[in-house]
Amino acid sequence: MLEVKGIEAGYGTAQVLFGVDLAIGAGEAVSLLGRNGMGKTTTVNTIFGLLRARAGSIVFDGADITGWPPHRRARAGLALAPEGRQVFATMTVRENLLAVARSGGWTIRRVHDLFPELAQRADVSAAVLSGGEQQMLAIARALMTNPRLLVLDEATEGLAPQVRRRIWRALRDVRAEGVAMLIIDKNIADLTRVCDRHYMLVKGHIVWAGTSAALTAAEDARRRHLGL
Ligand SMILES: Nc1ncnc2c1ncn2[C@@H]1O[C@H](COP(=O)(O)OP(=O)(O)O)[C@@H](O)[C@H]1O
Ligand SMILES: [Mg+2]
């Protein structure tokens, strides 16, 4: 469904991505692993058109979207729960969800079923939510666009263990609904439970790719490329 081929990207004269290849099938969940600063967010920003690909191509659902502006990619079915969450702080929780809603199976009711916490906080300003609630809102807001592919950049970063478990449970539920996912996170154990396949990124190069079983077995690659 998504095929990223040989993308190169960077900031000014600093090149960050040196030919990144990755693919995600319909309904598949895939992780992108790597230490800080290796280019994970840069890869995501390039997929969403927030950063220009200087080389390579991005094909989504058979369409070459490499040159498309971000809003057109969103309409085509790409949704992002961004690093740092970036909820709309001047809006209530409900307004955040309605601002991006598009017709489909994911409705306010369905995202409230997924995260009852958001139903309780519906009329509260998003600015006063806890970190965990903001992350739930970021995920719920992305789902309200009824995406074909949901991308989560640092899915549980900075959250307490109990809240992390809450998020992972929800992501398994989303996965079960057939939404394809690309997940960036540090927790390998949770990622292997939710994702089918994994990629490791080192200094803008994909250095390893494999299934959850292969990742569990790949002690050497985990140590060398992730420091784990
Ligand atoms: N807006 C930016 N301007 C300049 N350099 C950036 C910018 N964002 C990220 N970088 C640099 O690009 C590299 C990759 O960053 P990033 O993609 O955020 O890594 P990751 O998400 O894997 O932690 C890092 O060296 C980082 O300092
Ligand atoms: Mg990042």
Tab-separated table of C-alpha atoms and ligand atoms in Angstrom:
chain	number	residue	atom	x	y	z
A	1	MET	CA	0.000	0.000	0.000
A	2	LEU	CA	2.909	2.346	0.811
A	3	GLU	CA	6.162	1.981	-1.039
A	4	VAL	CA	9.030	4.301	-0.199
A	5	LYS	CA	11.948	3.891	-2.584
A	6	GLY	CA	15.366	5.451	-2.299
A	7	ILE	CA	14.301	8.647	-0.594
A	8	GLU	CA	16.909	11.242	0.181
A	9	ALA	CA	16.076	14.261	2.309
A	10	GLY	CA	17.634	16.738	4.704
A	11	TYR	CA	17.682	20.252	6.066
A	12	GLY	CA	19.588	22.915	4.139
A	13	THR	CA	22.985	21.498	3.274
A	14	ALA	CA	22.700	18.685	5.843
A	15	GLN	CA	21.580	15.447	4.215
A	16	VAL	CA	19.809	13.141	6.696
A	17	LEU	CA	18.281	10.344	4.565
A	18	PHE	CA	20.491	8.478	2.092
A	19	GLY	CA	18.167	6.271	0.091
A	20	VAL	CA	15.531	4.940	2.500
A	21	ASP	CA	13.436	1.997	1.241
A	22	LEU	CA	10.431	0.694	3.115
A	23	ALA	CA	7.096	-0.882	2.296
A	24	ILE	CA	3.842	-1.427	4.175
A	25	GLY	CA	1.115	-3.747	2.914
A	26	ALA	CA	-2.638	-3.151	3.375
A	27	GLY	CA	-3.582	-3.851	6.991
A	28	GLU	CA	0.032	-4.464	7.948
A	29	ALA	CA	1.738	-2.979	11.020
A	30	VAL	CA	5.401	-2.090	10.670
A	31	SER	CA	7.879	-0.419	13.021
A	32	LEU	CA	10.746	1.945	12.292
A	33	LEU	CA	13.516	1.503	14.868
A	34	GLY	CA	16.617	3.562	15.502
A	35	ARG	CA	18.501	5.573	18.077
A	36	ASN	CA	17.809	9.301	18.484
A	37	GLY	CA	18.846	11.439	15.542
A	38	MET	CA	19.012	8.612	12.998
A	39	GLY	CA	16.301	10.071	10.735
A	40	LYS	CA	13.028	8.438	11.850
A	41	THR	CA	11.070	11.691	12.116
A	42	THR	CA	12.710	12.958	8.929
A	43	THR	CA	11.457	9.821	7.157
A	44	VAL	CA	7.937	10.411	8.509
A	45	ASN	CA	8.008	14.089	7.527
A	46	THR	CA	9.048	13.139	4.010
A	47	ILE	CA	6.248	10.558	3.732
A	48	PHE	CA	3.746	13.261	4.777
A	49	GLY	CA	5.159	15.898	2.439
A	50	LEU	CA	6.247	18.176	5.282
A	51	LEU	CA	9.756	17.854	3.904
A	52	ARG	CA	10.673	17.522	0.238
A	53	ALA	CA	12.232	14.301	-1.049
A	54	ARG	CA	15.367	15.312	-2.986
A	55	ALA	CA	15.484	11.893	-4.610
A	56	GLY	CA	13.439	8.721	-4.640
A	57	SER	CA	9.714	8.084	-4.788
A	58	ILE	CA	6.731	7.505	-2.522
A	59	VAL	CA	3.838	5.473	-3.901
A	60	PHE	CA	0.610	5.182	-1.900
A	61	ASP	CA	-2.284	3.013	-3.055
A	62	GLY	CA	-0.781	2.923	-6.546
A	63	ALA	CA	-0.441	6.720	-6.884
A	64	ASP	CA	2.940	8.440	-7.011
A	65	ILE	CA	2.492	11.012	-4.209
A	66	THR	CA	6.143	12.146	-4.082
A	67	GLY	CA	5.334	15.714	-5.134
A	68	TRP	CA	1.918	16.042	-3.488
A	69	PRO	CA	1.249	18.705	-0.822
A	70	PRO	CA	0.461	17.418	2.712
A	71	HIS	CA	-3.316	18.049	2.579
A	72	ARG	CA	-3.657	15.963	-0.564
A	73	ARG	CA	-1.791	13.068	1.086
A	74	ALA	CA	-4.118	13.336	4.077
A	75	ARG	CA	-7.140	13.157	1.798
A	76	ALA	CA	-5.651	10.074	0.148
A	77	GLY	CA	-5.659	8.293	3.526
A	78	LEU	CA	-2.427	9.080	5.382
A	79	ALA	CA	-2.761	10.163	9.028
A	80	LEU	CA	-0.072	11.126	11.526
A	81	ALA	CA	0.062	11.166	15.322
A	82	PRO	CA	3.168	13.366	15.362
A	83	GLU	CA	6.166	13.417	17.670
A	84	GLY	CA	5.300	15.804	20.519
A	85	ARG	CA	1.553	15.181	19.901
A	86	GLN	CA	0.766	18.705	18.641
A	87	VAL	CA	-2.876	18.723	19.667
A	88	PHE	CA	-4.753	21.967	18.937
A	89	ALA	CA	-4.248	23.664	22.335
A	90	THR	CA	-6.858	26.397	21.840
A	91	MET	CA	-9.628	23.863	21.147
A	92	THR	CA	-11.516	21.443	23.359
A	93	VAL	CA	-10.975	17.718	23.049
A	94	ARG	CA	-14.179	17.339	21.027
A	95	GLU	CA	-13.252	20.244	18.728
A	96	ASN	CA	-9.859	18.629	18.076
A	97	LEU	CA	-11.646	15.488	16.906
A	98	LEU	CA	-14.287	17.253	14.821
A	99	ALA	CA	-11.781	19.605	13.170
A	100	VAL	CA	-10.329	16.801	11.060
A	101	ALA	CA	-13.260	14.356	10.849
A	102	ARG	CA	-13.996	12.647	7.549
A	103	SER	CA	-16.758	10.147	6.939
A	104	GLY	CA	-16.096	6.494	7.594
A	105	GLY	CA	-16.162	3.895	10.343
A	106	TRP	CA	-14.212	5.970	12.870
A	107	THR	CA	-16.609	8.401	14.539
A	108	ILE	CA	-16.557	10.325	17.830
A	109	ARG	CA	-18.442	7.433	19.386
A	110	ARG	CA	-15.921	4.875	18.160
A	111	VAL	CA	-12.878	6.823	19.338
A	112	HIS	CA	-14.625	7.378	22.682
A	113	ASP	CA	-15.080	3.587	22.908
A	114	LEU	CA	-11.369	3.211	22.211
A	115	PHE	CA	-10.407	5.933	24.728
A	116	PRO	CA	-13.204	6.494	27.292
A	117	GLU	CA	-10.824	9.005	28.934
A	118	LEU	CA	-11.496	11.343	25.986
A	119	ALA	CA	-15.261	11.073	26.419
A	120	GLN	CA	-14.898	12.224	30.021
A	121	ARG	CA	-12.691	15.134	28.923
A	122	ALA	CA	-14.661	16.071	25.773
A	123	ASP	CA	-15.386	19.684	26.784
A	124	VAL	CA	-12.029	20.405	28.367
A	125	SER	CA	-9.360	22.474	26.624
A	126	ALA	CA	-6.766	20.189	25.030
A	127	ALA	CA	-4.067	22.362	26.640
A	128	VAL	CA	-4.861	21.038	30.133
A	129	LEU	CA	-4.699	17.330	29.258
A	130	SER	CA	-2.007	15.102	30.743
A	131	GLY	CA	0.691	13.776	28.407
A	132	GLY	CA	-1.087	10.433	28.170
A	133	GLU	CA	-4.428	12.059	27.393
A	134	GLN	CA	-2.784	14.234	24.743
A	135	GLN	CA	-1.329	11.142	23.112
A	136	MET	CA	-4.747	9.451	23.168
A	137	LEU	CA	-6.182	12.593	21.564
A	138	ALA	CA	-3.437	12.657	18.911
A	139	ILE	CA	-4.217	9.039	18.005
A	140	ALA	CA	-7.988	9.565	18.126
A	141	ARG	CA	-7.695	12.702	15.987
A	142	ALA	CA	-5.696	10.785	13.389
A	143	LEU	CA	-8.336	8.031	13.375
A	144	MET	CA	-11.126	10.594	12.856
A	145	THR	CA	-9.733	11.165	9.352
A	146	ASN	CA	-10.546	7.497	8.659
A	147	PRO	CA	-7.052	6.749	7.349
A	148	ARG	CA	-5.798	3.741	5.433
A	149	LEU	CA	-2.398	4.181	7.053
A	150	LEU	CA	-1.848	5.538	10.563
A	151	VAL	CA	1.682	6.675	11.418
A	152	LEU	CA	2.708	7.135	15.059
A	153	ASP	CA	5.947	8.992	15.719
A	154	GLU	CA	7.083	8.117	19.283
A	155	ALA	CA	3.861	6.359	20.262
A	156	THR	CA	4.519	6.202	24.015
A	157	GLU	CA	7.477	8.559	24.529
A	158	GLY	CA	7.583	10.119	28.004
A	159	LEU	CA	4.510	8.307	29.323
A	160	ALA	CA	4.165	6.349	32.586
A	161	PRO	CA	4.170	2.531	32.267
A	162	GLN	CA	0.458	2.280	33.038
A	163	VAL	CA	-0.427	4.816	30.335
A	164	ARG	CA	1.897	3.087	27.869
A	165	ARG	CA	0.063	-0.189	28.410
A	166	ARG	CA	-3.188	1.666	27.762
A	167	ILE	CA	-1.870	3.017	24.437
A	168	TRP	CA	-0.511	-0.366	23.304
A	169	ARG	CA	-3.837	-2.041	24.052
A	170	ALA	CA	-5.618	0.583	21.946
A	171	LEU	CA	-3.128	0.146	19.104
A	172	ARG	CA	-3.774	-3.594	19.095
A	173	ASP	CA	-7.507	-2.830	18.823
A	174	VAL	CA	-6.890	-0.395	15.938
A	175	ARG	CA	-4.724	-2.983	14.239
A	176	ALA	CA	-7.515	-5.555	14.586
A	177	GLU	CA	-9.806	-3.146	12.687
A	178	GLY	CA	-7.529	-3.488	9.658
A	179	VAL	CA	-5.879	-0.045	9.763
A	180	ALA	CA	-2.285	-0.313	8.505
A	181	MET	CA	0.278	1.263	10.832
A	182	LEU	CA	3.829	2.548	10.891
A	183	ILE	CA	4.943	2.848	14.518
A	184	ILE	CA	8.023	4.512	15.946
A	185	ASP	CA	8.755	3.652	19.562
A	186	LYS	CA	11.580	2.490	21.798
A	187	ASN	CA	9.881	-0.529	23.352
A	188	ILE	CA	10.806	-3.591	21.299
A	189	ALA	CA	8.695	-5.999	23.365
A	190	ASP	CA	5.504	-4.044	22.693
A	191	LEU	CA	6.418	-3.421	19.057
A	192	THR	CA	6.947	-7.132	18.390
A	193	ARG	CA	3.480	-7.836	19.812
A	194	VAL	CA	1.707	-5.242	17.649
A	195	CYS	CA	3.789	-5.188	14.443
A	196	ASP	CA	4.390	-7.795	11.732
A	197	ARG	CA	7.687	-6.416	10.455
A	198	HIS	CA	10.424	-3.998	11.509
A	199	TYR	CA	13.076	-1.757	9.976
A	200	MET	CA	16.216	-0.409	11.627
A	201	LEU	CA	17.487	3.002	10.570
A	202	VAL	CA	21.090	4.089	11.168
A	203	LYS	CA	22.277	7.520	9.977
A	204	GLY	CA	19.704	7.666	7.208
A	205	HIS	CA	20.235	4.126	5.933
A	206	ILE	CA	17.977	1.097	6.454
A	207	VAL	CA	20.424	-1.449	7.835
A	208	TRP	CA	18.094	-4.280	8.878
A	209	ALA	CA	14.576	-5.441	8.044
A	210	GLY	CA	12.683	-8.474	9.261
A	211	THR	CA	9.695	-10.060	10.973
A	212	SER	CA	8.956	-9.928	14.705
A	213	ALA	CA	10.395	-13.429	15.101
A	214	ALA	CA	13.556	-12.364	13.255
A	215	LEU	CA	13.850	-9.226	15.414
A	216	THR	CA	13.528	-11.237	18.612
A	217	ALA	CA	16.305	-13.528	17.374
A	218	ALA	CA	18.510	-10.701	16.056
A	219	GLU	CA	20.341	-9.962	19.307
A	220	ASP	CA	23.466	-8.798	17.511
A	221	ALA	CA	21.637	-6.330	15.241
A	222	ARG	CA	19.662	-4.964	18.191
A	223	ARG	CA	22.849	-4.406	20.154
A	224	ARG	CA	24.792	-2.893	17.265
A	225	HIS	CA	22.122	-0.704	15.696
A	226	LEU	CA	19.868	0.148	18.644
A	227	GLY	CA	22.186	-0.194	21.625
A	228	LEU	CA	19.778	-2.656	23.266
B	1	LIG	N1	14.472	21.012	11.504
B	1	LIG	C1	15.724	20.527	11.454
B	1	LIG	N2	16.742	21.295	11.013
B	1	LIG	C2	18.007	20.811	10.954
B	1	LIG	N3	18.363	19.566	11.308
B	1	LIG	C3	17.390	18.749	11.757
B	1	LIG	C4	16.021	19.182	11.849
B	1	LIG	N4	15.290	18.153	12.339
B	1	LIG	C5	16.146	17.135	12.530
B	1	LIG	N5	17.413	17.498	12.200
B	1	LIG	C6	18.592	16.617	12.235
B	1	LIG	O1	18.354	15.500	11.401
B	1	LIG	C7	18.864	14.316	11.994
B	1	LIG	C8	17.729	13.298	12.109
B	1	LIG	O2	16.730	13.798	12.999
B	1	LIG	P1	15.361	13.066	13.219
B	1	LIG	O3	14.805	12.653	11.916
B	1	LIG	O4	14.530	13.967	14.073
B	1	LIG	O5	15.818	11.774	14.035
B	1	LIG	P2	14.978	10.747	14.924
B	1	LIG	O6	13.528	11.003	14.711
B	1	LIG	O7	15.436	9.407	14.447
B	1	LIG	O8	15.396	10.996	16.353
B	1	LIG	C9	19.481	14.721	13.323
B	1	LIG	O9	20.851	14.877	13.128
B	1	LIG	C10	18.824	16.040	13.621
B	1	LIG	O10	19.662	16.855	14.386
B	2	MG	MG	12.014	11.531	16.061
